[in-house]
Each structure stands twice: as structure tokens, then as C-alpha cells.
Short mmCIF file of N, CA and C in Angstrom, two decimals:
data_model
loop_
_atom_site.label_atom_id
_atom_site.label_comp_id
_atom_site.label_asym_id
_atom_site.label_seq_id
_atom_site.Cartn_x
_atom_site.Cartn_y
_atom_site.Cartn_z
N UNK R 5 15.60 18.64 63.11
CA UNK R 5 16.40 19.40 62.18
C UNK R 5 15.64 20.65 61.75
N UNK R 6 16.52 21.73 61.68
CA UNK R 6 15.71 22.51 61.18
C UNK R 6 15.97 22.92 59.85
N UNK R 7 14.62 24.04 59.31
CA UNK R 7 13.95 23.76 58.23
C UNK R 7 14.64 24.50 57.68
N UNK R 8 15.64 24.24 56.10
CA UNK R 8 16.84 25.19 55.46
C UNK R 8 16.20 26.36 55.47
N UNK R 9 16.62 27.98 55.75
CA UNK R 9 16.50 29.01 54.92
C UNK R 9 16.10 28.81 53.35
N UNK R 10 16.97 28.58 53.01
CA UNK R 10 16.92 28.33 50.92
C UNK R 10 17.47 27.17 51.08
N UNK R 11 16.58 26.44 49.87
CA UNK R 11 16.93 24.91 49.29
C UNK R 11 16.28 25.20 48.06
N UNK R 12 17.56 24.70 47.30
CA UNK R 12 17.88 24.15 45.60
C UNK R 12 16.95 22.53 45.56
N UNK R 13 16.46 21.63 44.56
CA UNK R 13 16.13 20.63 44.57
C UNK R 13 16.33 20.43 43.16
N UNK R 14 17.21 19.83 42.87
CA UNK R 14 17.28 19.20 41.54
C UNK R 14 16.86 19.99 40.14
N UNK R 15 18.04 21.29 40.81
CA UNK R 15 17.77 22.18 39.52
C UNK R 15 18.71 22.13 38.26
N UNK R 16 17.65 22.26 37.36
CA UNK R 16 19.01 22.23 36.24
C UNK R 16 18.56 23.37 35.23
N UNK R 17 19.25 23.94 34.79
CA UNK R 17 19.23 24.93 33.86
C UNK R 17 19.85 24.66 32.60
N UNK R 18 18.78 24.86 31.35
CA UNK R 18 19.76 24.62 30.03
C UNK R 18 19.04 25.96 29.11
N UNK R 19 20.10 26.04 28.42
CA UNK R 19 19.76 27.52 27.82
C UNK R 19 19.99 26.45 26.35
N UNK R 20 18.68 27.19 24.97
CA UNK R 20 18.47 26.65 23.82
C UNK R 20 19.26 27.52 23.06
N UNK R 21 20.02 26.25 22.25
CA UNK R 21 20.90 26.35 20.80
C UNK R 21 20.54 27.73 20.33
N UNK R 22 21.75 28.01 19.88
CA UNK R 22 21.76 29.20 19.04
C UNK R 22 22.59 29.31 17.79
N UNK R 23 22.29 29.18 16.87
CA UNK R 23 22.81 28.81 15.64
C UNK R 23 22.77 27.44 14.91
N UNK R 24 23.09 27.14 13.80
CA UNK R 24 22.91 26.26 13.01
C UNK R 24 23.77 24.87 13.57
N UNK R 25 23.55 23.70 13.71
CA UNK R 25 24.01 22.79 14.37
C UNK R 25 24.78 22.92 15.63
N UNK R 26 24.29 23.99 16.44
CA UNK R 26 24.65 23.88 17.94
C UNK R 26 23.55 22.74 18.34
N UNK R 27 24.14 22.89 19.89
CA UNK R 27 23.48 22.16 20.77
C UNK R 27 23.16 22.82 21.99
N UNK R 28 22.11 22.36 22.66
CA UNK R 28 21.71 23.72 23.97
C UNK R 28 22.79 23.47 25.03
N UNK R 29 22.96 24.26 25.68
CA UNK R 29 23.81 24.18 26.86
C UNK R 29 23.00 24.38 28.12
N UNK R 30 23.87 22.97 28.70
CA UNK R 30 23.37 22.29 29.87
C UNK R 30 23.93 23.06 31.11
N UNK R 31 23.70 24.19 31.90
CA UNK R 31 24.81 25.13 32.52
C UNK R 31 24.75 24.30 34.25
N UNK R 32 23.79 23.85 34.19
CA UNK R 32 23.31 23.23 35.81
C UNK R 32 22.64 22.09 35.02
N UNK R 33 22.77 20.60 36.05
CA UNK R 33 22.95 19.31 35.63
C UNK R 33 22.34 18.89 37.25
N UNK R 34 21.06 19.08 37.83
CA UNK R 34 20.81 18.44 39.13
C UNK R 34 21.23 18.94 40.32
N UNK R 35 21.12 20.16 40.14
CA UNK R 35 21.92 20.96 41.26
C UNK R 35 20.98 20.77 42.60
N UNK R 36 21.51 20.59 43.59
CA UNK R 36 20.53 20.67 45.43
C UNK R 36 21.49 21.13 46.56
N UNK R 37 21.02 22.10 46.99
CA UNK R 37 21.55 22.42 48.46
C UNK R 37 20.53 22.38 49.08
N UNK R 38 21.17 23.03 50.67
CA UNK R 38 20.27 23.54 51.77
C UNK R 38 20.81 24.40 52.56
N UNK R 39 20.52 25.77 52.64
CA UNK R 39 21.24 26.35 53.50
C UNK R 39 20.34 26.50 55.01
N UNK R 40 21.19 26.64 55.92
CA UNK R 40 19.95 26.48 57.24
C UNK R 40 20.42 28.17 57.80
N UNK R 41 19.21 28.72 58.37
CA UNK R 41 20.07 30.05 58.97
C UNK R 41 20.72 29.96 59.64
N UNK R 42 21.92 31.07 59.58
CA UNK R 42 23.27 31.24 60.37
C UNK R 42 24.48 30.81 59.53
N UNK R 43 23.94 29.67 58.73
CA UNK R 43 24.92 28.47 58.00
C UNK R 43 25.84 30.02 56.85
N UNK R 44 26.78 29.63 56.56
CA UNK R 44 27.20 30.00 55.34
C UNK R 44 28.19 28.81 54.57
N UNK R 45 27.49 28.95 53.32
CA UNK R 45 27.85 28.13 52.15
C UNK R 45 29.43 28.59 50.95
N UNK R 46 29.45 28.71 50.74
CA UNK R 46 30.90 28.54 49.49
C UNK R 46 31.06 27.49 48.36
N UNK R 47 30.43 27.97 47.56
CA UNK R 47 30.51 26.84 45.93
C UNK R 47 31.50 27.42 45.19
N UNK R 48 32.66 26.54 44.83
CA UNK R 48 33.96 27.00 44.40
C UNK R 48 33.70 25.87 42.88
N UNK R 49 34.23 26.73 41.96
CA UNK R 49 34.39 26.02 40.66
C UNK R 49 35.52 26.82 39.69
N UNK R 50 35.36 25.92 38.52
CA UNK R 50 36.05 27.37 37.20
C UNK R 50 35.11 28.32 36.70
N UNK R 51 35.38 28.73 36.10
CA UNK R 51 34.59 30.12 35.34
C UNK R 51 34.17 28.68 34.28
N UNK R 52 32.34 29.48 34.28
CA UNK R 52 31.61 28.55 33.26
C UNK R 52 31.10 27.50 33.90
N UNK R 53 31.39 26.86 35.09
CA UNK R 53 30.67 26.11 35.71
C UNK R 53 29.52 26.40 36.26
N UNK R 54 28.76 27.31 36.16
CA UNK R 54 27.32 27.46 36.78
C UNK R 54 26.68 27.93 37.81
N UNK R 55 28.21 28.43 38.20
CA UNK R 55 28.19 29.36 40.36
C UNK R 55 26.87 30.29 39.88
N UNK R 56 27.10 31.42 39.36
CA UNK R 56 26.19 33.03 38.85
C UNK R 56 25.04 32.08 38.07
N UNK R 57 24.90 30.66 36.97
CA UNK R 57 23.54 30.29 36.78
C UNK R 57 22.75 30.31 38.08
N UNK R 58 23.61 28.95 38.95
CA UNK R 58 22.75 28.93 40.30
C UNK R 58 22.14 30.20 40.69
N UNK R 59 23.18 31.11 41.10
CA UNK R 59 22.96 32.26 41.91
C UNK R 59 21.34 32.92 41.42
N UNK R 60 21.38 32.99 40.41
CA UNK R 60 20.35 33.89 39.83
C UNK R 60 19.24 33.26 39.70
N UNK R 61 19.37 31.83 39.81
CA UNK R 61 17.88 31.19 39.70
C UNK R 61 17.81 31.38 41.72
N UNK R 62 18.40 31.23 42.34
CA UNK R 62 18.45 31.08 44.00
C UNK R 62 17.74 32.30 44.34
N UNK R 63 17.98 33.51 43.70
CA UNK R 63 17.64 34.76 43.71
C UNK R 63 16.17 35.00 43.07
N UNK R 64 15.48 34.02 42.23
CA UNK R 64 14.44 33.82 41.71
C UNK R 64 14.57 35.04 40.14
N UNK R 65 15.76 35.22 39.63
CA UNK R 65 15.82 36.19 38.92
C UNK R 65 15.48 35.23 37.57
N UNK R 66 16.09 33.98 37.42
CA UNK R 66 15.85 32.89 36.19
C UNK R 66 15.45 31.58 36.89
N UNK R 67 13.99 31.46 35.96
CA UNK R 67 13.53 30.59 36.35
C UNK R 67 14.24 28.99 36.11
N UNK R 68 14.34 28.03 36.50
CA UNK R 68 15.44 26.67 36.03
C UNK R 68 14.43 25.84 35.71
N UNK R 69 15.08 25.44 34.22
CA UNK R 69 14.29 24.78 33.42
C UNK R 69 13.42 23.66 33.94
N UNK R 70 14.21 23.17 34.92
CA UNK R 70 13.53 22.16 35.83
C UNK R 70 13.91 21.91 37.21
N UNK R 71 13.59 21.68 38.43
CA UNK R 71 13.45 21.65 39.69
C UNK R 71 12.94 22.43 40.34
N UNK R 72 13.41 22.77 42.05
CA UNK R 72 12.48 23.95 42.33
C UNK R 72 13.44 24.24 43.18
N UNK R 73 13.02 25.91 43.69
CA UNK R 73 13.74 26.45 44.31
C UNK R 73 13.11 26.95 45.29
N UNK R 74 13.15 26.55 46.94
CA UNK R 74 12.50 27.13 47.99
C UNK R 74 13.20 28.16 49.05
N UNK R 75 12.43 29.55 49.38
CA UNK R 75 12.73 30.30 50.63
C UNK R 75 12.28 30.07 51.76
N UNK R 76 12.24 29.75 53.02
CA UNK R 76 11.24 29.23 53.92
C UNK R 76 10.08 28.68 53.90
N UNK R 77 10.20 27.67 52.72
CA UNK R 77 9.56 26.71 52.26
C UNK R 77 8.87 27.39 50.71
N UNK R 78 9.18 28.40 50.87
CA UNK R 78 8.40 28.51 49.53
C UNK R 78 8.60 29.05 48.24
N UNK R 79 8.05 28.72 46.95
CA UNK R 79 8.40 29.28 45.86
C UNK R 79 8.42 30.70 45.62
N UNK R 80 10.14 30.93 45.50
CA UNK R 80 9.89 32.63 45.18
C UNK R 80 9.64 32.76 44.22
N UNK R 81 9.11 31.73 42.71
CA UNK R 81 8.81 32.05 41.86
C UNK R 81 7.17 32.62 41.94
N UNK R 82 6.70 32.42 42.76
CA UNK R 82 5.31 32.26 42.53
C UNK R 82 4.93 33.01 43.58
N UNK R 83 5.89 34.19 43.93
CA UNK R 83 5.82 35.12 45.23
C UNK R 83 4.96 36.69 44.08
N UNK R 84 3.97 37.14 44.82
CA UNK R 84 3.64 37.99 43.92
C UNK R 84 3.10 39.28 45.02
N UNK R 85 2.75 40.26 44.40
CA UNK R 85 2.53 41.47 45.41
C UNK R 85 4.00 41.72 46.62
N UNK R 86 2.79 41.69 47.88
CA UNK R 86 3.68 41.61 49.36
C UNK R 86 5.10 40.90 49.50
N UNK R 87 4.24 39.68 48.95
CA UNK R 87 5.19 38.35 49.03
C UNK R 87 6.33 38.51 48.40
N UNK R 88 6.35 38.80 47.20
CA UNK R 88 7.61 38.73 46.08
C UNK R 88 8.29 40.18 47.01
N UNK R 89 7.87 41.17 47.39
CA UNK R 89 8.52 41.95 48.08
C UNK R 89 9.65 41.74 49.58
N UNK R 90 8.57 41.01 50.22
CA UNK R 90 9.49 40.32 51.22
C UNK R 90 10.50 39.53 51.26
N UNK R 91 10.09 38.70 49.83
CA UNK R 91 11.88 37.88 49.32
C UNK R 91 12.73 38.47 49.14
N UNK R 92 12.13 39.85 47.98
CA UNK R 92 13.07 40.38 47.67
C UNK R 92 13.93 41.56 48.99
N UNK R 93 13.35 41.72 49.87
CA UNK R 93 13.91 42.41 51.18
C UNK R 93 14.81 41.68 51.89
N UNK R 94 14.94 40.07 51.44
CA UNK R 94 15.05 39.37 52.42
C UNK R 94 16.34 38.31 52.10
N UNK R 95 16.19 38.47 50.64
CA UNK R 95 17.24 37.79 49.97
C UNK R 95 18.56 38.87 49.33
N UNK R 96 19.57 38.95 49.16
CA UNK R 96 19.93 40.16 48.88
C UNK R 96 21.23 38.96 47.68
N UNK R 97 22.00 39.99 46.35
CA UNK R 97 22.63 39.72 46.04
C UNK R 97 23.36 40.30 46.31
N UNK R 98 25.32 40.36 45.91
CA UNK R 98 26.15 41.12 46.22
C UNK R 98 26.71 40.72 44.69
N UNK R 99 26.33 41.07 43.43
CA UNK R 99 27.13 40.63 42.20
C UNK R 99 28.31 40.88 41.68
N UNK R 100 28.89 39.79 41.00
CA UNK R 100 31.06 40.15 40.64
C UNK R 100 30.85 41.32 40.20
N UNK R 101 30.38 41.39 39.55
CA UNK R 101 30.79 43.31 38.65
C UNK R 101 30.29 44.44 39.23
N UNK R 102 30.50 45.13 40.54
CA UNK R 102 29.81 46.21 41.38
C UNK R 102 29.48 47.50 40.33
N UNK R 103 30.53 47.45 38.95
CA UNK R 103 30.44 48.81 38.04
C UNK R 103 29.13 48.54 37.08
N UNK R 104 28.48 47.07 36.89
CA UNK R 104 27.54 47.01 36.31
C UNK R 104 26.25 47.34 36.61
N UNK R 105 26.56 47.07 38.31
CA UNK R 105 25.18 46.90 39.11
C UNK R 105 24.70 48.46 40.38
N UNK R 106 25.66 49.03 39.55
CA UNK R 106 25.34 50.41 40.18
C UNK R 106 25.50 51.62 38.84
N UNK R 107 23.90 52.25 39.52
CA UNK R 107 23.60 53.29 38.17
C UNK R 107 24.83 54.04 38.42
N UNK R 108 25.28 54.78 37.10
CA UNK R 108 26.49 55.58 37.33
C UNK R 108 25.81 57.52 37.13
N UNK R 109 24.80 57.40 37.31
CA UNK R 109 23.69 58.48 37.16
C UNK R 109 23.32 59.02 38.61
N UNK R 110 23.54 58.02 39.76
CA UNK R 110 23.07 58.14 40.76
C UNK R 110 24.60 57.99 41.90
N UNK R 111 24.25 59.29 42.67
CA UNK R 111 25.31 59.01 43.33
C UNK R 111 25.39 57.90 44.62
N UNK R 112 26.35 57.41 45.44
CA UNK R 112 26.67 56.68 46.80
C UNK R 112 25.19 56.34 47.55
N UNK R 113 25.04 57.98 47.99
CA UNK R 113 24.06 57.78 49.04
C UNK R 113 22.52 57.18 48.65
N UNK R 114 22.29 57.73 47.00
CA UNK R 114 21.24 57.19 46.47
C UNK R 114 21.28 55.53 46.30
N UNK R 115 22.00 55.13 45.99
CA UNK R 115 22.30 53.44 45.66
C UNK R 115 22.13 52.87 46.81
N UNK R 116 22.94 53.33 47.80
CA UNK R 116 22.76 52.75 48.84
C UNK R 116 21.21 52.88 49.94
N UNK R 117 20.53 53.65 49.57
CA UNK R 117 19.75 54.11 50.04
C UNK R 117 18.47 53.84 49.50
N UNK R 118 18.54 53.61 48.18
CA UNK R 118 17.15 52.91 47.38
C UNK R 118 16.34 52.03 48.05
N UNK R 119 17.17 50.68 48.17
CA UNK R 119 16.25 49.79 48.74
C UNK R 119 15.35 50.34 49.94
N UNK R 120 16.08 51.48 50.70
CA UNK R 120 14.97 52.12 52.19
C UNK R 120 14.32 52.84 51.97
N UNK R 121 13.69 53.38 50.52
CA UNK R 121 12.87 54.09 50.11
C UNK R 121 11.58 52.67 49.41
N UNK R 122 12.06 51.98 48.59
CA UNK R 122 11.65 50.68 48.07
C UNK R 122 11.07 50.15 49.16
N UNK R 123 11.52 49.71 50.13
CA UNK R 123 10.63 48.63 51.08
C UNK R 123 10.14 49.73 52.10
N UNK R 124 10.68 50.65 52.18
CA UNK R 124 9.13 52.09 52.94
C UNK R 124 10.13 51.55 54.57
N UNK R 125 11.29 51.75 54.39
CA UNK R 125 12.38 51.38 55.90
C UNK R 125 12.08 52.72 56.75
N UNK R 126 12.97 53.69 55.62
CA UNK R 126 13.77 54.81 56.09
C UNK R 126 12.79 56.24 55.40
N UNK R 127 12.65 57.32 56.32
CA UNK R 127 12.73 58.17 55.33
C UNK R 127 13.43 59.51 55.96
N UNK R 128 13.73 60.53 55.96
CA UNK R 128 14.32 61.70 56.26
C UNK R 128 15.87 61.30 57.34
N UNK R 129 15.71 61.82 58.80
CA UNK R 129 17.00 61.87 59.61
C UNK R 129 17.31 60.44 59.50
N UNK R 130 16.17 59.13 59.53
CA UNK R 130 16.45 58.05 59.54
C UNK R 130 17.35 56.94 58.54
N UNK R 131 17.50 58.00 57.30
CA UNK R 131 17.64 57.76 55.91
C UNK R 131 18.92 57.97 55.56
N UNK R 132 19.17 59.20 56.09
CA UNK R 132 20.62 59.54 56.13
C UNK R 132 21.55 58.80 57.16
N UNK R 133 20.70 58.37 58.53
CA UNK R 133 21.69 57.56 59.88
C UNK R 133 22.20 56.25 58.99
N UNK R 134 21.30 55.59 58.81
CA UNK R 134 21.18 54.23 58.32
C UNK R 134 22.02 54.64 56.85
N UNK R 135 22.14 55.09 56.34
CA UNK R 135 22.95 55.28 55.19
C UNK R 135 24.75 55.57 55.59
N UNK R 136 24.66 56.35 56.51
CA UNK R 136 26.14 56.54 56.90
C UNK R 136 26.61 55.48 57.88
N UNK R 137 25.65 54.68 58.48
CA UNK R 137 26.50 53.82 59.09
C UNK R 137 26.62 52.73 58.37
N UNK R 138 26.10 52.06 57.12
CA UNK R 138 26.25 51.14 56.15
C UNK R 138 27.52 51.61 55.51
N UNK R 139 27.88 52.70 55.24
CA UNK R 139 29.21 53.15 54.18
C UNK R 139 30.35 52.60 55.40
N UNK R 140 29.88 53.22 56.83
CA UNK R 140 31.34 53.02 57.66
C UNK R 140 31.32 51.46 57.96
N UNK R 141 30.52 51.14 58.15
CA UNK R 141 30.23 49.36 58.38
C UNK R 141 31.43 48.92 56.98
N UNK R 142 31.11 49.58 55.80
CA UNK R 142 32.07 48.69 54.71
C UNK R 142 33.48 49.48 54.49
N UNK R 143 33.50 50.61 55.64
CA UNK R 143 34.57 50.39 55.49
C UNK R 143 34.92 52.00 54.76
N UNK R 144 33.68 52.66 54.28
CA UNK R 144 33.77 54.12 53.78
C UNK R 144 33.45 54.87 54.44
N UNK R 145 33.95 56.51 54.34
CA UNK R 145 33.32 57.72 55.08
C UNK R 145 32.22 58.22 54.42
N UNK R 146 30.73 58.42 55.38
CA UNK R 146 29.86 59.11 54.93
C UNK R 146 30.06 60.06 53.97
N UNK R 147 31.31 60.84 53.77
CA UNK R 147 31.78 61.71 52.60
C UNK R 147 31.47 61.00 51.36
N UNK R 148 31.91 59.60 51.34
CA UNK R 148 31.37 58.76 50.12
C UNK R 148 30.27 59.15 49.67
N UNK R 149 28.93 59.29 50.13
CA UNK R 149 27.86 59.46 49.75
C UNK R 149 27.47 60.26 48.62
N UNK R 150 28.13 61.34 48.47
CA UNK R 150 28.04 62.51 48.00
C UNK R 150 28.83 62.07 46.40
N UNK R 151 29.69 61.17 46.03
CA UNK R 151 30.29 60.85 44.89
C UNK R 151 29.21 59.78 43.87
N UNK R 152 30.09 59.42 43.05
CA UNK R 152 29.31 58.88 42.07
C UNK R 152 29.75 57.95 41.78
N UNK R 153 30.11 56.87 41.12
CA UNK R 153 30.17 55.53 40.85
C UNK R 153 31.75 56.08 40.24
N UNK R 154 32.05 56.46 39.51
CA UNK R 154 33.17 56.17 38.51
C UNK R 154 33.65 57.28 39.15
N UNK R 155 33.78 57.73 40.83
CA UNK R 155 34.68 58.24 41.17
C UNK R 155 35.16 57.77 42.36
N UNK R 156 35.14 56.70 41.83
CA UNK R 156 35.47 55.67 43.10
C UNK R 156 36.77 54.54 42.70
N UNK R 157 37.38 54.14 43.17
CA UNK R 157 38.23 52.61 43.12
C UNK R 157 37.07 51.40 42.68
N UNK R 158 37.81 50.24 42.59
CA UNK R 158 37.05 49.52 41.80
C UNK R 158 36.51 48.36 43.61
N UNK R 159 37.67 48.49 44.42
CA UNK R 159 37.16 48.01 45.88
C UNK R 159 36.21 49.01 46.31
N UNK R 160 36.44 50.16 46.76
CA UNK R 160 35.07 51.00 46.51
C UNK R 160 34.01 50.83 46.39
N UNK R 161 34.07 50.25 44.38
CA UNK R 161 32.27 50.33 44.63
C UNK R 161 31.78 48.87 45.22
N UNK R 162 32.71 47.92 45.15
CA UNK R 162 32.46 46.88 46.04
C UNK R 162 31.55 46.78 46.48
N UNK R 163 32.27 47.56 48.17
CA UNK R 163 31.70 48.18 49.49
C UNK R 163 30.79 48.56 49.57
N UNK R 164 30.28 49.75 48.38
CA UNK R 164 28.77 50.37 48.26
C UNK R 164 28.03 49.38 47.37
N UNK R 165 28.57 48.30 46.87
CA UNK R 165 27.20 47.39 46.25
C UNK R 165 27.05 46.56 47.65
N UNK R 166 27.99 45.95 48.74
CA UNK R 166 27.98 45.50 49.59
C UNK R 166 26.96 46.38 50.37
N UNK R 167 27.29 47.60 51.11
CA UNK R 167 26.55 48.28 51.85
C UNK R 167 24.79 48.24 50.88
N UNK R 168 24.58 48.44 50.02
CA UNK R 168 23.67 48.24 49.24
C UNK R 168 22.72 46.72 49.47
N UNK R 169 23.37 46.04 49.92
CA UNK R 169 22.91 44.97 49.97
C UNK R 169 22.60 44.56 51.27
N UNK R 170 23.58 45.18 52.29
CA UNK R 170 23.23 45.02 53.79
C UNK R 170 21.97 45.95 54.00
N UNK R 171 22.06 46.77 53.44
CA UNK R 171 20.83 47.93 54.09
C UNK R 171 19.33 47.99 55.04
N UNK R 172 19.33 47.15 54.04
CA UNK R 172 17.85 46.86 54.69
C UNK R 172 17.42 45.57 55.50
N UNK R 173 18.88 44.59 55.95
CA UNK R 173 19.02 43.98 56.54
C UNK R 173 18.68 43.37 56.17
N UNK R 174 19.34 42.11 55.16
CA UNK R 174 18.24 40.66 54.66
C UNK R 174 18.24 39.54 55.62
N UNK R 175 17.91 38.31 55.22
CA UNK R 175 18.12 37.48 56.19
C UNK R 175 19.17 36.20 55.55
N UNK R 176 19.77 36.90 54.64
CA UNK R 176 20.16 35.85 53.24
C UNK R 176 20.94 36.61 52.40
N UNK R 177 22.24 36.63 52.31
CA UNK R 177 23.41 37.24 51.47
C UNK R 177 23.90 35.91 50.36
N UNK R 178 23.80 36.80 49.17
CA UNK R 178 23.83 35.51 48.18
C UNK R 178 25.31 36.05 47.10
N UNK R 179 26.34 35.91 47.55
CA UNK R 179 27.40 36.76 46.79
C UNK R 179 28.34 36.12 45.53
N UNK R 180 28.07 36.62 44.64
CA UNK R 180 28.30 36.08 42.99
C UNK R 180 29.93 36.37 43.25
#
């Protein structure tokens, strides 16, 4: 068998009381997967069930109060320098709200293009190729590039948090 990409192990996440006779909330209760590469997964629930907790501890963004969370065997919590870089190259999110997760300061081509400045991919003719064929890959014209967040449709910025996330080619799409 081979060895999952990402595995969950008996994570649970509880976030502490806030206010006068609350109680903490338990958002994840023993959570475990395994994803193997190639595999793709789908966790379907209601709103409030814990899909985006998971996600973000999977992503190593929140740590879970208890269990562990492995990338090719290993803790991305405890990934530091190089390492925490390569997860982060390697793991990618695609989050529900694309208007939150894109500066509205920075236009198309910059957003999409960050991460290939960040992991040292792309720089000059290479920067711009790889940038215009990520917009047409989702589906936009390199003309996109040149706009800005809030002059876009709300599928739009989707696409460019999508293309944003393909960029630098992860090995692991994690979509909220």
C-alpha cells in the first residue's frame, strides 16, 4: 500500500469558552483520513460542521488541539526554514471567499504571480508565460491580468484564487 500524501489521525479541535457560562466548542471530535496521491477526497456536511476547521489545520494553518497531522509522513507543524517552505509550495488552498483572500490593492497578474516570486519559480519572460497560461487554464484572458479584484465577477475571482493556487504547481489541492 502506498504511503497517503496527507493523513489526519485523530484530530480534534476545540476552541475555549467565551463568555460567562459558555462552554468550549468541540468543532472536530476524532477526525482521520488518508489521502494517497492522485486520490481525490470530498467531505460533504452542513455549515458548522468542521469541513474549513479540518481544512486549516490539514493546511497546518491551526494547530488541533489534539492529534496529528502528516504530509509525506511528516509534521507540517514542525516544518521550519526550507521545509515549512516546501509544504507550503506543495500544499495549496483554494478558500470559499476568493474576495477575502485576494489583496484588492494588487492587481490579477500580481496575485497570481506571487507565489513565483515567493518560491524563486519564475522571474521576467518566464513570469509573465506562466502567468497567462494559468488565467487561460481557468478559463480567463491574459487581459485579466491587468484588472483588480473588485473589477471582476464574483466567478472571476474564483478562477484567479484558483489559478493562484495552481501556479506553482502543488502536489495537493485542498479546496474550502
Amino acid at each position: 500500500m502506498t504511503e497517503p500524501l496527507l493523513e489526519a489521525r485523530d484530530v480534534v479541535m476545540t476552541f475555549p469558552a467565551s463568555g460567562v457560562g459558555s462552554r468550549p466548542v468541540h468543532a472536530l471530535r476524532s477526525v482521520s483520513l488518508a489521502i494517497a496521491p492522485g486520490e481525490s477526497v470530498g467531505l460533504v456536511g452542513e455549515s458548522g460542521s468542521g469541513k474549513s476547521t479540518l481544512a486549516r489545520a490539514l493546511l497546518a494553518l491551526t494547530r488541533p488541539t489534539s492529534g496529528e497531522v502528516r504530509f509525506e509522513g511528516k509534521d507540517p507543524f514542525r516544518a521550519r526554514g526550507d521545509d515549512a517552505l516546501a509544504f507550503r509550495r506543495a500544499v495549496q488552498p483554494v478558500f470559499q471567499d476568493p474576495a477575502a483572500s485576494l489583496d484588492p490593492r494588487m492587481k490579477v497578474k500580481e496575485l497570481v504571480g506571487e507565489p513565483l516570486l515567493v518560491h524563486r519559480l519564475a522571474s521576467g519572460a518566464g513570469f509573465d508565460r506562466r502567468v497567462s497560461e494559468l488565467l487561460e487554464r481557468v478559463g480567463l484572458s491574459s487581459d485579466h491580468g491587468a484588472r483588480y479584484p473588485h473589477e471582476l465577477s464574483g466567478g472571476q475571482k474564483q478562477r484567479v484564487a484558483l489559478a493562484r493556487s495552481l501556479v506553482n504547481r502543488p502536489r495537493l489541492l485542498l479546496l474550502d
